[in-house]
Coordinates of C-alpha atoms in Angstrom, one line a residue:
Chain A
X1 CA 2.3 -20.4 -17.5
X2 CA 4.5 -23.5 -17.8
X3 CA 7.2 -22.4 -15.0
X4 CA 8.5 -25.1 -12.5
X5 CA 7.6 -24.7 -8.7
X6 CA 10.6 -22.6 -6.9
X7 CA 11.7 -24.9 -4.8
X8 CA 11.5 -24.2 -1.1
X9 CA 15.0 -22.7 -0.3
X10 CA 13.9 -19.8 -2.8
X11 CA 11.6 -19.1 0.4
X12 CA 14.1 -19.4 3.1
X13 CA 16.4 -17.1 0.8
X14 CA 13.7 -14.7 0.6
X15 CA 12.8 -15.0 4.4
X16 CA 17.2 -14.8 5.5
X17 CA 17.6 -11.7 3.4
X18 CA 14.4 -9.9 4.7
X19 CA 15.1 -10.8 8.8
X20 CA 18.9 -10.3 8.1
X21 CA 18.1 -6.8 5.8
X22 CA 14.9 -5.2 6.0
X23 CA 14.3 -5.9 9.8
X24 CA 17.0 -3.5 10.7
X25 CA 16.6 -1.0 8.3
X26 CA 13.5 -0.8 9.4
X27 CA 13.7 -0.7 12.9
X28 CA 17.0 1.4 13.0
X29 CA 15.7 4.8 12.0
X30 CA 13.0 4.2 13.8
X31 CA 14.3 3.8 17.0
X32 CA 16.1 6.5 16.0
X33 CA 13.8 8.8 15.5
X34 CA 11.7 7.6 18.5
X35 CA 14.3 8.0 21.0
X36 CA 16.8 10.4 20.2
X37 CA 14.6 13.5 18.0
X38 CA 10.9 12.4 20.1
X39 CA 11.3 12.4 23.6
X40 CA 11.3 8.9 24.1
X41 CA 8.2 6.3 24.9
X42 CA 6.0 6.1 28.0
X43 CA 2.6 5.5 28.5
X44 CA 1.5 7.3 31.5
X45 CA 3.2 10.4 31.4
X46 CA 2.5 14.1 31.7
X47 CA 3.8 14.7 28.5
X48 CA 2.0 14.1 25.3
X49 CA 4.7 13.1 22.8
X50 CA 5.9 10.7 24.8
X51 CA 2.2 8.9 24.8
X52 CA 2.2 9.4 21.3
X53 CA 5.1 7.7 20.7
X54 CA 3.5 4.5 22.2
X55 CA 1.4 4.3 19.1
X56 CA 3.7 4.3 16.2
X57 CA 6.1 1.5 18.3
X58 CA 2.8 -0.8 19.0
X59 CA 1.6 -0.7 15.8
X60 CA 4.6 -1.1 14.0
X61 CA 6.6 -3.3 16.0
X62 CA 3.8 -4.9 17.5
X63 CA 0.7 -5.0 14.7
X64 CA 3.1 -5.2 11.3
X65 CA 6.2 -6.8 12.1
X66 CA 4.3 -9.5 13.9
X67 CA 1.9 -9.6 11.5
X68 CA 4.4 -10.0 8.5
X69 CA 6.3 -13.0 10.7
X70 CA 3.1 -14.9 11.5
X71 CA 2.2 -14.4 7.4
X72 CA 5.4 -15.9 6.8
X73 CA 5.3 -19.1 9.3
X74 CA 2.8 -20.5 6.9
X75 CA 5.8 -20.8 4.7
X76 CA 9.4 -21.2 6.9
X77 CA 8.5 -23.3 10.3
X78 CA 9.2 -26.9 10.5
X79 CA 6.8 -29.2 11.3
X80 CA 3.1 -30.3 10.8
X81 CA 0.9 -28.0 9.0
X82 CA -1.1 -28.0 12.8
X83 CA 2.1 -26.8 14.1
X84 CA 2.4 -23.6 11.6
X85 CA -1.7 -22.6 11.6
X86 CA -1.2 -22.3 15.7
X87 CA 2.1 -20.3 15.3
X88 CA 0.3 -18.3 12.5
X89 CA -2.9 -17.5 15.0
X90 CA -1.1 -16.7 18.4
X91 CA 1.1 -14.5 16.4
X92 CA -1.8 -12.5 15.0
X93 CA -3.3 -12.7 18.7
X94 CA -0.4 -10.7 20.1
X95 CA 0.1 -8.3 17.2
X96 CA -4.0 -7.5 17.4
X97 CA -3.3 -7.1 21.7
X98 CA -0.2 -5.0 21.1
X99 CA -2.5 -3.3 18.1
X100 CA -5.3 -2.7 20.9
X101 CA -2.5 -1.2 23.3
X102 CA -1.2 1.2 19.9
X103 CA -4.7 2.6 19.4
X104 CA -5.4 3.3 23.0
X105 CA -2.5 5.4 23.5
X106 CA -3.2 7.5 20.2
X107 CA -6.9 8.2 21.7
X108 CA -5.3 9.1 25.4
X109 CA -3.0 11.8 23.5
X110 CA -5.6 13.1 21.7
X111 CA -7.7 13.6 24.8
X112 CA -4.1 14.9 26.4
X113 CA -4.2 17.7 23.5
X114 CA -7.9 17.9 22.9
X115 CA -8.2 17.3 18.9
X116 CA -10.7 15.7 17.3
X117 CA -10.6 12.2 17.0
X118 CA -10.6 9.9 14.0
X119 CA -10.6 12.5 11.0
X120 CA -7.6 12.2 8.8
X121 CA -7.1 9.3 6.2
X122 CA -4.7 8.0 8.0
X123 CA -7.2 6.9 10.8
X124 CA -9.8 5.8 8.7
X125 CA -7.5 3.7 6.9
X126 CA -5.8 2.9 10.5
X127 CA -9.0 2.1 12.0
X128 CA -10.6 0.3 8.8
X129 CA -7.8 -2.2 8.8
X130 CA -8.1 -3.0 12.5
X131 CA -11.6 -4.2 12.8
X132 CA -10.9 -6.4 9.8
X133 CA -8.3 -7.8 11.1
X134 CA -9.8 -9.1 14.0
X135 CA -12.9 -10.1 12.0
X136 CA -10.4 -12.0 9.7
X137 CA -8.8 -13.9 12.8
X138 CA -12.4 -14.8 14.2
X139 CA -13.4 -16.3 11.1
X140 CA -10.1 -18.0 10.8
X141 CA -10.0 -19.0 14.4
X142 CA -13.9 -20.5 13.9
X143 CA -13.1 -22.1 10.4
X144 CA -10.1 -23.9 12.4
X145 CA -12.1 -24.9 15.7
X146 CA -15.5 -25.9 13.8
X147 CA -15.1 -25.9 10.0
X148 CA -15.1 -29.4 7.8
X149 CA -12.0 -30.4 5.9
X150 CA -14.6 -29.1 2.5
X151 CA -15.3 -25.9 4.0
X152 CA -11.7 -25.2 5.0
X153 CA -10.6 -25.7 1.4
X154 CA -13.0 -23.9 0.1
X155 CA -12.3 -21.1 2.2
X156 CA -8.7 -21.0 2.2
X157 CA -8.1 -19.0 -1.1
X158 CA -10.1 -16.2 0.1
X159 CA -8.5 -16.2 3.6
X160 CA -5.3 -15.9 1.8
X161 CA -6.3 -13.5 -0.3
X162 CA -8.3 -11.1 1.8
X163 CA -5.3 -11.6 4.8
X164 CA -2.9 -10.4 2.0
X165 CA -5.0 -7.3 1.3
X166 CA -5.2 -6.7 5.1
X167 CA -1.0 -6.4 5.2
X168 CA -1.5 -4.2 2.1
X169 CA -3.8 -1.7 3.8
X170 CA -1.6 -2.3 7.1
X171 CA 1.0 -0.7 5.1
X172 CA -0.2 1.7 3.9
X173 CA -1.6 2.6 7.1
X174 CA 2.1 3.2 8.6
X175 CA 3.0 4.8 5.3
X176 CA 0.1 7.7 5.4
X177 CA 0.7 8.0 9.5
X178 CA 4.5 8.9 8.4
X179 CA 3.6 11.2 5.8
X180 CA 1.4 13.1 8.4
X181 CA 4.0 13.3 11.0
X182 CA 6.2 14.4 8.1
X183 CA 4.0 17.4 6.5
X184 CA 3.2 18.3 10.2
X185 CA 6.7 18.9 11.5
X186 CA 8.7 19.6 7.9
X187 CA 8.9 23.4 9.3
X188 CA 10.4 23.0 12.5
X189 CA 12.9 19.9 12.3
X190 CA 16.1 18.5 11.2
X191 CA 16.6 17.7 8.1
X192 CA 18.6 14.6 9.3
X193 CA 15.0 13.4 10.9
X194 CA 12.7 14.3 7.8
X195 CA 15.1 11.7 5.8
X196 CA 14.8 8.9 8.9
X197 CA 10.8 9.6 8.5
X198 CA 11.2 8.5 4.5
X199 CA 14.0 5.7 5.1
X200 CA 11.9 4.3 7.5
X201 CA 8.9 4.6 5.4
X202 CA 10.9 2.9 2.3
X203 CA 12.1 0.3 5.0
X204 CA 8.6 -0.6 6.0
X205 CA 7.5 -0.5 2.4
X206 CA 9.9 -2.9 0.8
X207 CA 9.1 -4.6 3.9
X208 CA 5.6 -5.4 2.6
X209 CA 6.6 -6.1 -0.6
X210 CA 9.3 -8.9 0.3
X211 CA 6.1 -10.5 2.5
X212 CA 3.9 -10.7 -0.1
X213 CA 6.5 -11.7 -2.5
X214 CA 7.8 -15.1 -0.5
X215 CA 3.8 -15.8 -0.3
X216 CA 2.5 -15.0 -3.8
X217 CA 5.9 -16.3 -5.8
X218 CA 5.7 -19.6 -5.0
X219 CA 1.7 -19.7 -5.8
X220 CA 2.4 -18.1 -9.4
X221 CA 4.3 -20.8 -10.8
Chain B
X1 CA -4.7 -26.8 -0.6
X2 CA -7.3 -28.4 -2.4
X3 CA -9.7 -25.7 -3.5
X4 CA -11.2 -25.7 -6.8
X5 CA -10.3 -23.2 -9.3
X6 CA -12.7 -20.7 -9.5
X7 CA -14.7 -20.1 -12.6
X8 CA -14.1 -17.5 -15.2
X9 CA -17.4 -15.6 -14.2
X10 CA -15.8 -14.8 -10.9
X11 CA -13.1 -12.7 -12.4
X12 CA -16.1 -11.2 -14.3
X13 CA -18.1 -10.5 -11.4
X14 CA -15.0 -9.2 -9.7
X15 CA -13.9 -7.0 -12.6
X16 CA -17.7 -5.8 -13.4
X17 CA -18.3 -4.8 -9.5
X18 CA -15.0 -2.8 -10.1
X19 CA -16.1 -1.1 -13.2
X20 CA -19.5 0.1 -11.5
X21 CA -18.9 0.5 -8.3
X22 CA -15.2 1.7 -7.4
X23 CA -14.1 3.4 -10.3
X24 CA -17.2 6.1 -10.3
X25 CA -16.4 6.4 -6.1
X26 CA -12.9 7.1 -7.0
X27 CA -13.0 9.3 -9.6
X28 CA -16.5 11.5 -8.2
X29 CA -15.1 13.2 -4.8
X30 CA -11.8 13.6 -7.0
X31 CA -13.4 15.5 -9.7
X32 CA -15.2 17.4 -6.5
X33 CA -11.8 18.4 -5.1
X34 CA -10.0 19.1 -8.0
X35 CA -13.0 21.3 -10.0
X36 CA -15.0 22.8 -6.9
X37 CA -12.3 23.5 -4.3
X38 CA -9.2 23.9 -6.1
X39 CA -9.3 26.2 -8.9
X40 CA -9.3 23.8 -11.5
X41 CA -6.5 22.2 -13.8
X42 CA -4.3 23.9 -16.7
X43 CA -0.6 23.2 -17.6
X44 CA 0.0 26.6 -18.9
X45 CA -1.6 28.5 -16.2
X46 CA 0.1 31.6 -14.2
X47 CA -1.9 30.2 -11.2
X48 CA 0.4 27.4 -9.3
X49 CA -2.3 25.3 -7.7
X50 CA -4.4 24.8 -11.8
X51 CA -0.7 23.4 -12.6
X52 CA 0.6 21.3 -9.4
X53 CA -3.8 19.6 -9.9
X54 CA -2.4 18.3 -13.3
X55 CA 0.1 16.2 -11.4
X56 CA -3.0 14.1 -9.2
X57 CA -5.0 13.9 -12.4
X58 CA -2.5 12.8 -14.6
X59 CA -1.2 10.1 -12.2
X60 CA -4.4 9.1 -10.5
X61 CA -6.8 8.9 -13.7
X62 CA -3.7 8.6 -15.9
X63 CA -1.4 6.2 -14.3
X64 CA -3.2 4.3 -11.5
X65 CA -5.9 3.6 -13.1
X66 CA -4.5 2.4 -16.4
X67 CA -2.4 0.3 -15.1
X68 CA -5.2 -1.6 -13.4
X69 CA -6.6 -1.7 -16.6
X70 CA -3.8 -3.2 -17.7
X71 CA -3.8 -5.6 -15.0
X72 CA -6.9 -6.9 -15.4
X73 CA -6.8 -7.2 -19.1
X74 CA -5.6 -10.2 -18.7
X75 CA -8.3 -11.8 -17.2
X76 CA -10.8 -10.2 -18.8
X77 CA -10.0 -9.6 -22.3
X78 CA -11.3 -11.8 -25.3
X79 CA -9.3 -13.0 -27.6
X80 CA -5.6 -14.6 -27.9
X81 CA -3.0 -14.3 -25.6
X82 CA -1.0 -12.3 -27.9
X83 CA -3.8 -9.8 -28.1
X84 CA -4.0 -9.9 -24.4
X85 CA -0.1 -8.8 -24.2
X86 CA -0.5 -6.3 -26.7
X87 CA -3.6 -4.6 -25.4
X88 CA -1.3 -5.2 -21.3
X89 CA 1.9 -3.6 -23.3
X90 CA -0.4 -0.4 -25.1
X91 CA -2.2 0.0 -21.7
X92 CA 1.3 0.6 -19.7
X93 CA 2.5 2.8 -22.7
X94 CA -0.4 5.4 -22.1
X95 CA -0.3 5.0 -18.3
X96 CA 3.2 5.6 -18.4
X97 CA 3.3 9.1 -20.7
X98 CA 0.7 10.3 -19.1
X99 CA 2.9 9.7 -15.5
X100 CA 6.2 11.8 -17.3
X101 CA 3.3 14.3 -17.9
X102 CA 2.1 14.6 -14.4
X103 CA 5.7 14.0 -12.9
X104 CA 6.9 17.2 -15.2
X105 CA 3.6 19.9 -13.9
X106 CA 4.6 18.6 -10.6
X107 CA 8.3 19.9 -11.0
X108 CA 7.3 22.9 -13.0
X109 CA 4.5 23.8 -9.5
X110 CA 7.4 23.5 -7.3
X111 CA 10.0 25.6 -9.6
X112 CA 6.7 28.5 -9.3
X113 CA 6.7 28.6 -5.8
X114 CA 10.5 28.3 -5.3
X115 CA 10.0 25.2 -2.8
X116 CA 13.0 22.0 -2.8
X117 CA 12.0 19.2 -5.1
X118 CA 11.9 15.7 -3.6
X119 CA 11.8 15.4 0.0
X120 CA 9.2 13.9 1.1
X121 CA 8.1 10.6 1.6
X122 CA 5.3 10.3 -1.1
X123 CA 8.0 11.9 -3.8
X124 CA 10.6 9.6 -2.7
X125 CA 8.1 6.5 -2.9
X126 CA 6.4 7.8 -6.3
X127 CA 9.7 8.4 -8.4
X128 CA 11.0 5.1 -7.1
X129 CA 8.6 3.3 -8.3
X130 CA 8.0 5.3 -11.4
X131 CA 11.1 4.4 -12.8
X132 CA 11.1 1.0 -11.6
X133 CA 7.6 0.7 -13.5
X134 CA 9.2 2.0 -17.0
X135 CA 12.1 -0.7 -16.3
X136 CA 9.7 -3.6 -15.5
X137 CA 8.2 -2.2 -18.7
X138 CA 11.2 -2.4 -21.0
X139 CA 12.2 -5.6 -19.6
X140 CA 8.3 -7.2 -20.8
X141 CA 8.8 -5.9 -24.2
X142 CA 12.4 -7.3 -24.1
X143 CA 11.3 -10.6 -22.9
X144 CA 8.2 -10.4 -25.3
X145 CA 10.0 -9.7 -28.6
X146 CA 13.8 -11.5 -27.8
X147 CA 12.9 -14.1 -25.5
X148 CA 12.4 -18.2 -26.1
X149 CA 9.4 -19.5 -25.0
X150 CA 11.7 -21.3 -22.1
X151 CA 13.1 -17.7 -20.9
X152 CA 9.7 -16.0 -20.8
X153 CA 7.9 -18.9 -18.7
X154 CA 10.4 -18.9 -16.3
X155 CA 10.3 -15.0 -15.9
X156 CA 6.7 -14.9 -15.9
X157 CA 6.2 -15.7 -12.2
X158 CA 8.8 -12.9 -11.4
X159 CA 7.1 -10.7 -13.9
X160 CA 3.6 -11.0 -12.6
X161 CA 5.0 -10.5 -9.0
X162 CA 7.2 -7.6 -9.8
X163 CA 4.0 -6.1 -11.5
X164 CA 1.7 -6.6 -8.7
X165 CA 4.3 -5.3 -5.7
X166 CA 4.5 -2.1 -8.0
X167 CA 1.3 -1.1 -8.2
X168 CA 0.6 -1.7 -4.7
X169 CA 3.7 0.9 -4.1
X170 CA 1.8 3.1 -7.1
X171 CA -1.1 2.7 -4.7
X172 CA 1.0 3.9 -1.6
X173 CA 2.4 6.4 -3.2
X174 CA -0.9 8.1 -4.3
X175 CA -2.0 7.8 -0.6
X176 CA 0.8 9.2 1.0
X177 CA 0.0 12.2 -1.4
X178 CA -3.0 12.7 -0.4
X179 CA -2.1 13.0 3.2
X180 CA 0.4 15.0 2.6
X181 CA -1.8 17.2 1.0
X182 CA -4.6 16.9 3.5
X183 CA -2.4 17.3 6.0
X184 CA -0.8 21.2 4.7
X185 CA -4.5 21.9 4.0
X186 CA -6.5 20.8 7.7
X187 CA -6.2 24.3 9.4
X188 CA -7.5 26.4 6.8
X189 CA -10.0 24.4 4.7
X190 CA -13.9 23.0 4.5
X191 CA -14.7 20.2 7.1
X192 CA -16.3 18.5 3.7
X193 CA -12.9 18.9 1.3
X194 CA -11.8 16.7 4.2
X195 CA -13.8 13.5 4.3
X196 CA -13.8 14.0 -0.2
X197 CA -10.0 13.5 0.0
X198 CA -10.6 10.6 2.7
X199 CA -13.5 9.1 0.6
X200 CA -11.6 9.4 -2.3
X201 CA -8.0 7.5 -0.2
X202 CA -10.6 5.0 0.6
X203 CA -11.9 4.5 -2.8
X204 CA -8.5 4.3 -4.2
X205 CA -7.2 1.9 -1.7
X206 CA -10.3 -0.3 -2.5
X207 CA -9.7 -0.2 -5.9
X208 CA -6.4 -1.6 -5.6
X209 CA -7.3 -3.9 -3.3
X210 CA -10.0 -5.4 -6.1
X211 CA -7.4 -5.2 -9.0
X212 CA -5.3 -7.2 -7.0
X213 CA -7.7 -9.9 -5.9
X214 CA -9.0 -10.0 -9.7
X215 CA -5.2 -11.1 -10.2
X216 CA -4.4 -13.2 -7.1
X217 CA -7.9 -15.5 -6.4
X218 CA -7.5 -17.8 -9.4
X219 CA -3.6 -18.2 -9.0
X220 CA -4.7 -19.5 -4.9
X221 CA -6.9 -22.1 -5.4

């Protein structure tokens, strides 16, 4: 394919309409839903749906909006390419801490309600996608710290690669964790709220897709 | 980055340990859910559930899977480009029939049992990216038989981008279907038709995960 390079303010164009677009329409309806139909957020209450609620906020806020930015430095920070691989590892460091925090308020409502543990698709999926994760950024982290210059290049098109299919399953992850909210309270709700759960799913979706499209586009040329 | 460009045989390897290994893992706990637990699959039927199980079949083994098919044809086809395109174009044809197909029993299901068409999440996902896949469609075959040479290698980067962000929302889409499903279907079902619809989530996420590594290692190096 004989197309030229896009040039680099294709990215930042991508990168403006995404923080200035998707980020709210994400994070909107889900606040909204959060806060105004679901009790609101705490971690050690009494009541269980407000311990849930730490989950979906951690992992979505925390795990793939964090995750999505630190995917993107690689392409829109200034400075040395030292510069952006630190940005790009403490950022994964605080989404995979905030991740932690997510999944160990899921497990304490569970044990709140007493259901079993780790059964729908959602949580293998969920939980799949986690451990890889960090095995990702531990291989990264030790290709940085000990790896030569050789290695390193070698190495990189599979990091890319398998870190891009790690944000894929990420989404998807939030995607079938909506849908089971959805199905499970689709006969007792507000209609206004099922809609929030599918534009916040679409937000989070198209999301993902602008992410991988301001790192793939520029490599397909 | 200064990686070398990985051989042809890679793509083989890749594409060979998807034909052997993910396709029967996909397709095996599906035919187990569809045939053993749920009553089987007919069109005509009086029965709602043998006509709502021609919707998964036709877009799962119909749609999803084509199009992968059609995605890696590219790589892995012999022959001239041109026959390459043809055998992409014919691929996407089939798949997307056999989608209007599966999108129709699903309608006629929910016209049987009286229930509101197109409310959930996976349906909103799933026709938004049906009818964005029969566009992207129409505009290949535009761009194949109208445009210059200049045109089409300028659109190809978009194209191949475009094409890959849809079938990971093809892939989402199928996901978030079966969770709704497994979801209406956890209190009153066998702990095994349980971890089959996971397995087969798993299996389908994997495959997607290969088809789009098969596309995406040779254009990082």
């Amino acid at each position: 394919m004989g197309a030229s390079i896009p040039m680099q303010k294709d990215y930042i164009y991508i990168y403006h309409n995404f923080g200035t677009l998707i980020w709210p329409s994400c994070s909107n309806p889900f606040a909204c839903l959060v806060l105004h139909y679901r009790e609101g957020i705490e971690y050690d209450s009494q009541n269980p749906l407000r311990v849930f609620n730490v989950h979906p906020f951690m992992m979505f806020f925390g795990f793939i909006f964090l995750i999505g930015l630190a995917i993107l430095s690689h392409q829109t920070v200034p400075g040395s390419h030292e510069t952006r691989k630190i940005i790009h590892l403490t950022l994964h460091f605080i989404a995979i801490i905030l991740g932690i925090v997510g999944l160990c308020a899921v497990f304490k409502f569970y044990d709140m309600v007493n259901w079993e543990d780790v059964t729908s698709l959602h949580s293998w999926i969920g939980i799949g996608t986690f451990c890889l994760v960090g095995l990702q950024w531990l291989m990264g982290l030790g290709f940085m710290l000990q790896g030569s210059a050789q290695s390193r290049s070698t190495m990189a098109p599979w990091h890319v690669a398998a870190g891009r299919a790690l944000f894929f399953m990420a989404i998807c992850a939030a995607l079938t964790g909506l849908m089971e909210k959805y199905t499970m309270i689709k006969l007792v709700t507000h209609h206004r709220e099922s809609h929030l759960i599918n534009f916040t799913g679409l937000a989070i979706l198209l999301f993902g897709v602008f992410v991988d499209m301001s790192v793939g586009l520029p490599r397909y040329a």
